[in-house]
Amino acid sequence: PDALKPAPDPDLVQESDKGLLPVISPDGRQPWRVYARPFRRRGNEPLIAIVIGDMGLSAAATEAVTQQLPGEVTMAFAPYGGELARQIPAARAAGHEVLLQLPMEPFNYPTNDPGPFALLTSLGTTANIDRLEWLLGRFTGYVGVTTYMGEKFTVSPKDMRPVINVLRRRGLMLVDARRNAASIAAVLARDLGVPQAYSNLTIDRHASRIAIDTSLRELERIALRDGAAVGFASAYPVTIDRIANWAPSLELKGIRLAPITAVANQQPLDQ
């Protein structure tokens, strides 16, 4: 029952010179739902989604997350990995929902560089959408995108709006990594009708057992208060170990680990 639908579904892709791009099927099916991990929420039980980022850059780290963490954990892949064609199907076969990281302009760019094809406030909409399509064509089977860096880009409505409109037309979810607390990405997505979620905290900002365990307890607290919480993390060995250790304890606390699509539109947005 936890198996993910094979990707690409021929009705959900459009051929382009930038690769296969996601589209809403003629009968209205959207990639963010079709490629989701099956999940049924029981009543209004609190949910926690975990997103592990920078997947696809290190083969060993990607393999470790794929194999060692529960299928409910979501994997966000960088668009630059050399083995995505092998790693994405393996991740999805193990039950993990997949996100595409969208590199966006941080503060002090270009000293701080999110990589080629990053979306920049200095480019016009046409150039940014062109880059966005290149990024979206890297692989298939993802339920949506997550912001990567982007401290400067995600606070600019004029730059974010065209990106979110593309996501809406293509049936994708937006997950705001919220590297800048002032990010408007999730609120804008909600206002434009795009399913959204956002990071409540980075679990392993300090990569120590004690710090990670403390972050995981904080996520539980937020989930109990708000009904849903999202934590972002990296694939450090200590992070993988602590999450694997913690996940089985949730059931007893009345909280459930959930794929990212299950928490779409479930978090409070202050604005």
Coordinates of N, CA and C in Angstrom, one line a residue, residues 81-199:
G81 N 23.2 16.6 -9.4 CA 23.8 15.3 -9.2 C 24.0 14.6 -10.5
G82 N 25.1 13.8 -10.5 CA 25.4 13.0 -11.8 C 24.7 11.7 -11.9
E83 N 24.1 11.2 -10.8 CA 23.4 9.9 -10.9 C 22.0 9.9 -10.6
L84 N 21.3 11.0 -10.9 CA 19.9 11.2 -10.5 C 19.0 10.1 -11.1
A85 N 19.4 9.8 -12.4 CA 18.5 8.8 -13.1 C 18.5 7.5 -12.4
R86 N 19.5 7.2 -11.6 CA 19.5 5.9 -10.8 C 19.0 6.1 -9.4
Q87 N 19.4 7.3 -8.8 CA 19.1 7.5 -7.4 C 17.6 7.8 -7.1
I88 N 17.0 8.6 -8.0 CA 15.6 9.0 -7.8 C 14.7 7.7 -7.8
P89 N 14.8 6.9 -8.8 CA 13.9 5.7 -8.8 C 14.2 4.8 -7.5
A90 N 15.4 4.7 -7.1 CA 15.8 3.9 -5.9 C 15.1 4.5 -4.7
A91 N 15.2 5.9 -4.5 CA 14.6 6.6 -3.4 C 13.0 6.3 -3.4
R92 N 12.4 6.4 -4.6 CA 11.0 6.3 -4.6 C 10.6 4.8 -4.4
A93 N 11.4 3.9 -4.9 CA 11.1 2.5 -4.7 C 11.1 2.1 -3.2
A94 N 12.0 2.9 -2.4 CA 12.0 2.7 -1.0 C 10.9 3.4 -0.3
G95 N 10.0 4.1 -1.0 CA 8.9 4.7 -0.4 C 9.0 6.2 -0.1
H96 N 10.2 6.8 -0.5 CA 10.4 8.2 -0.2 C 9.8 9.1 -1.2
E97 N 9.0 10.1 -0.8 CA 8.6 11.2 -1.7 C 9.9 12.0 -2.0
V98 N 9.9 12.6 -3.2 CA 11.1 13.3 -3.7 C 10.7 14.7 -4.1
L99 N 11.6 15.7 -3.7 CA 11.4 17.1 -4.0 C 12.6 17.5 -4.9
L100 N 12.5 18.5 -5.7 CA 13.6 19.1 -6.5 C 14.0 20.4 -5.8
Q101 N 15.3 20.5 -5.5 CA 15.8 21.8 -4.9 C 15.9 22.8 -6.0
L102 N 15.3 24.0 -5.7 CA 15.5 25.1 -6.7 C 16.5 26.1 -6.1
P103 N 17.7 26.2 -6.7 CA 18.7 27.1 -6.2 C 18.2 28.5 -6.5
M104 N 18.2 29.4 -5.5 CA 17.8 30.8 -5.6 C 18.8 31.7 -5.0
E105 N 18.7 32.9 -5.4 CA 19.7 33.9 -4.9 C 19.7 34.1 -3.4
P106 N 20.9 33.9 -2.8 CA 21.0 34.2 -1.4 C 21.5 35.7 -1.2
F107 N 21.7 36.1 0.0 CA 22.4 37.3 0.3 C 23.8 37.2 -0.2
N108 N 24.5 38.3 -0.4 CA 25.9 38.4 -0.8 C 26.3 37.4 -2.0
Y109 N 25.3 37.3 -3.0 CA 25.7 36.6 -4.2 C 26.6 37.5 -5.0
P110 N 27.6 37.1 -5.8 CA 27.9 35.7 -6.0 C 29.0 35.1 -5.1
T111 N 29.4 35.8 -4.1 CA 30.4 35.2 -3.1 C 29.7 33.9 -2.6
N112 N 28.5 34.0 -2.3 CA 27.7 32.8 -1.8 C 26.9 32.3 -3.0
D113 N 27.3 31.2 -3.6 CA 26.8 30.8 -4.9 C 25.9 29.5 -4.8
P114 N 24.6 29.6 -5.2 CA 23.8 28.4 -5.2 C 24.0 27.5 -6.4
G115 N 24.9 27.9 -7.3 CA 25.2 27.0 -8.4 C 24.6 27.5 -9.7
P116 N 24.9 26.9 -10.8 CA 24.4 27.3 -12.1 C 22.9 27.2 -12.2
F117 N 22.3 28.0 -13.1 CA 20.8 28.1 -13.3 C 20.1 28.5 -12.1
A118 N 20.7 29.2 -11.1 CA 20.0 29.7 -10.0 C 19.1 30.8 -10.4
L119 N 18.0 30.9 -9.7 CA 17.0 32.0 -10.0 C 17.5 33.3 -9.3
L120 N 17.6 34.4 -10.0 CA 18.2 35.6 -9.5 C 17.3 36.8 -9.6
T121 N 17.4 37.7 -8.7 CA 16.5 38.9 -8.7 C 17.0 39.8 -9.8
S122 N 18.2 39.7 -10.3 CA 18.8 40.6 -11.3 C 18.4 40.2 -12.7
L123 N 17.8 39.0 -12.8 CA 17.3 38.5 -14.2 C 15.9 38.9 -14.3
G124 N 15.5 39.0 -15.6 CA 14.0 39.3 -15.9 C 13.2 38.0 -15.7
T125 N 11.9 38.1 -15.7 CA 11.1 36.9 -15.5 C 11.3 35.9 -16.6
T126 N 11.5 36.3 -17.8 CA 11.7 35.4 -18.9 C 12.9 34.5 -18.7
A127 N 14.0 35.2 -18.3 CA 15.3 34.4 -18.0 C 15.1 33.5 -16.8
N128 N 14.5 33.9 -15.8 CA 14.3 33.1 -14.6 C 13.4 31.9 -14.9
I129 N 12.3 32.1 -15.7 CA 11.4 31.0 -16.1 C 12.2 30.0 -16.9
D130 N 13.0 30.5 -17.8 CA 13.9 29.6 -18.7 C 14.8 28.7 -17.8
R131 N 15.4 29.3 -16.8 CA 16.2 28.6 -15.8 C 15.4 27.6 -15.0
L132 N 14.2 28.1 -14.6 CA 13.3 27.2 -13.8 C 13.0 25.9 -14.6
E133 N 12.7 26.1 -15.9 CA 12.3 25.0 -16.8 C 13.5 24.0 -16.9
W134 N 14.7 24.6 -17.0 CA 15.9 23.7 -17.1 C 16.0 22.9 -15.8
L135 N 15.8 23.5 -14.7 CA 15.8 22.8 -13.4 C 14.7 21.7 -13.3
L136 N 13.5 22.1 -13.7 CA 12.4 21.1 -13.6 C 12.6 19.9 -14.6
G137 N 13.4 20.1 -15.6 CA 13.7 19.0 -16.5 C 14.8 18.0 -16.1
R138 N 15.4 18.2 -14.9 CA 16.5 17.4 -14.5 C 16.1 15.9 -14.2
F139 N 14.9 15.7 -13.7 CA 14.4 14.3 -13.4 C 12.9 14.4 -13.3
T140 N 12.3 13.2 -13.1 CA 10.8 13.2 -13.0 C 10.5 12.4 -11.7
G141 N 9.2 12.5 -11.4 CA 8.7 11.8 -10.2 C 8.6 12.6 -8.9
Y142 N 9.0 13.9 -9.0 CA 9.0 14.7 -7.8 C 7.6 15.2 -7.5
V143 N 7.3 15.4 -6.2 CA 5.9 15.9 -5.9 C 5.9 17.5 -5.9
G144 N 7.1 18.1 -5.9 CA 7.2 19.5 -5.9 C 8.6 20.0 -5.7
V145 N 8.7 21.3 -5.4 CA 10.1 21.9 -5.3 C 10.3 22.4 -3.9
T146 N 11.5 22.6 -3.5 CA 11.8 23.3 -2.3 C 12.9 24.4 -2.6
T147 N 12.7 25.5 -1.9 CA 13.7 26.6 -2.1 C 15.0 26.2 -1.5
Y148 N 16.1 26.6 -2.3 CA 17.4 26.3 -1.8 C 18.2 27.6 -1.7
M149 N 18.8 27.9 -0.6 CA 19.4 29.2 -0.3 C 18.2 30.2 -0.4
G150 N 18.4 31.2 -1.4 CA 17.2 32.0 -1.7 C 16.9 33.1 -0.6
E151 N 17.8 33.4 0.3 CA 17.4 34.4 1.3 C 17.0 35.7 0.7
K152 N 17.5 36.1 -0.4 CA 17.2 37.3 -1.1 C 16.0 37.1 -2.0
F153 N 16.0 36.0 -2.8 CA 14.9 35.8 -3.8 C 13.6 35.6 -3.2
T154 N 13.5 34.8 -2.0 CA 12.2 34.5 -1.5 C 11.5 35.6 -0.7
V155 N 12.1 36.8 -0.6 CA 11.4 37.9 0.0 C 10.9 38.9 -1.1
S156 N 11.1 38.5 -2.4 CA 10.8 39.4 -3.5 C 9.5 38.9 -4.2
P157 N 8.3 39.6 -3.9 CA 7.1 39.1 -4.5 C 7.2 39.1 -6.0
K158 N 7.8 40.2 -6.6 CA 7.8 40.3 -8.0 C 8.6 39.1 -8.7
D159 N 9.6 38.6 -8.0 CA 10.4 37.5 -8.5 C 9.8 36.1 -8.2
M160 N 9.2 36.0 -7.0 CA 8.6 34.7 -6.6 C 7.3 34.4 -7.3
R161 N 6.5 35.5 -7.6 CA 5.1 35.2 -8.1 C 5.2 34.4 -9.5
P162 N 6.0 34.8 -10.4 CA 6.0 34.1 -11.7 C 6.4 32.6 -11.5
V163 N 7.3 32.4 -10.5 CA 7.8 31.0 -10.3 C 6.6 30.2 -9.7
I164 N 5.9 30.8 -8.8 CA 4.8 30.0 -8.2 C 3.7 29.8 -9.2
N165 N 3.5 30.7 -10.1 CA 2.5 30.5 -11.1 C 2.8 29.3 -12.0
V166 N 4.1 29.2 -12.3 CA 4.5 28.0 -13.1 C 4.3 26.7 -12.3
L167 N 4.5 26.7 -11.0 CA 4.3 25.5 -10.2 C 2.8 25.2 -10.2
R168 N 1.9 26.2 -10.1 CA 0.5 26.0 -10.2 C 0.1 25.3 -11.5
R169 N 0.6 25.9 -12.6 CA 0.2 25.4 -13.9 C 0.7 23.9 -14.1
R170 N 1.8 23.6 -13.4 CA 2.4 22.3 -13.6 C 2.0 21.3 -12.5
G171 N 1.1 21.7 -11.6 CA 0.6 20.8 -10.6 C 1.6 20.3 -9.5
L172 N 2.4 21.3 -9.1 CA 3.5 21.0 -8.1 C 3.3 21.6 -6.8
M173 N 3.9 21.1 -5.8 CA 3.8 21.6 -4.4 C 5.0 22.5 -4.2
L174 N 4.9 23.5 -3.3 CA 6.1 24.3 -2.9 C 6.4 24.1 -1.5
V175 N 7.6 23.7 -1.2 CA 8.1 23.6 0.2 C 9.1 24.7 0.5
D176 N 8.8 25.6 1.3 CA 9.7 26.7 1.6 C 10.7 26.3 2.7
A177 N 12.0 26.3 2.4 CA 13.0 25.9 3.3 C 13.2 27.1 4.4
R178 N 12.6 28.2 4.1 CA 12.7 29.4 5.0 C 14.0 29.7 5.5
R179 N 15.0 29.9 4.6 CA 16.3 30.3 5.1 C 16.3 31.7 5.6
N180 N 15.3 32.4 5.1 CA 15.1 33.8 5.6 C 13.7 33.8 6.3
A181 N 13.6 34.2 7.6 CA 12.4 34.1 8.3 C 11.3 35.1 7.7
A182 N 11.8 36.0 6.9 CA 10.9 37.0 6.2 C 10.4 36.4 4.9
S183 N 10.7 35.2 4.5 CA 10.3 34.6 3.2 C 8.8 34.7 3.0
I184 N 8.4 35.1 1.8 CA 7.0 35.2 1.5 C 6.5 34.0 0.7
A185 N 7.4 33.0 0.4 CA 7.1 32.0 -0.5 C 5.8 31.2 -0.2
A186 N 5.7 30.7 1.1 CA 4.6 29.9 1.5 C 3.3 30.7 1.4
V187 N 3.3 31.9 1.9 CA 2.1 32.8 1.9 C 1.6 33.0 0.5
L188 N 2.6 33.3 -0.4 CA 2.3 33.6 -1.8 C 1.7 32.4 -2.5
A189 N 2.3 31.2 -2.2 CA 1.8 30.0 -2.7 C 0.3 29.8 -2.3
R190 N 0.1 29.9 -1.0 CA -1.3 29.8 -0.5 C -2.2 30.7 -1.3
D191 N -1.8 32.0 -1.4 CA -2.7 33.0 -2.1 C -2.9 32.7 -3.6
L192 N -1.9 32.0 -4.2 CA -2.0 31.7 -5.6 C -2.6 30.3 -5.9
G193 N -3.0 29.6 -4.8 CA -3.6 28.3 -5.0 C -2.6 27.2 -5.2
V194 N -1.4 27.3 -4.7 CA -0.4 26.2 -4.8 C -0.3 25.5 -3.5
P195 N -0.3 24.2 -3.4 CA -0.2 23.5 -2.1 C 1.2 23.8 -1.6
Q196 N 1.3 24.1 -0.2 CA 2.5 24.5 0.3 C 2.8 24.0 1.7
A197 N 4.1 24.0 2.1 CA 4.5 23.7 3.5 C 5.8 24.5 3.7
Y198 N 6.2 24.6 4.9 CA 7.4 25.4 5.2 C 8.2 24.7 6.3
S199 N 9.5 25.0 6.3 CA 10.3 24.4 7.4 C 10.1 25.2 8.7

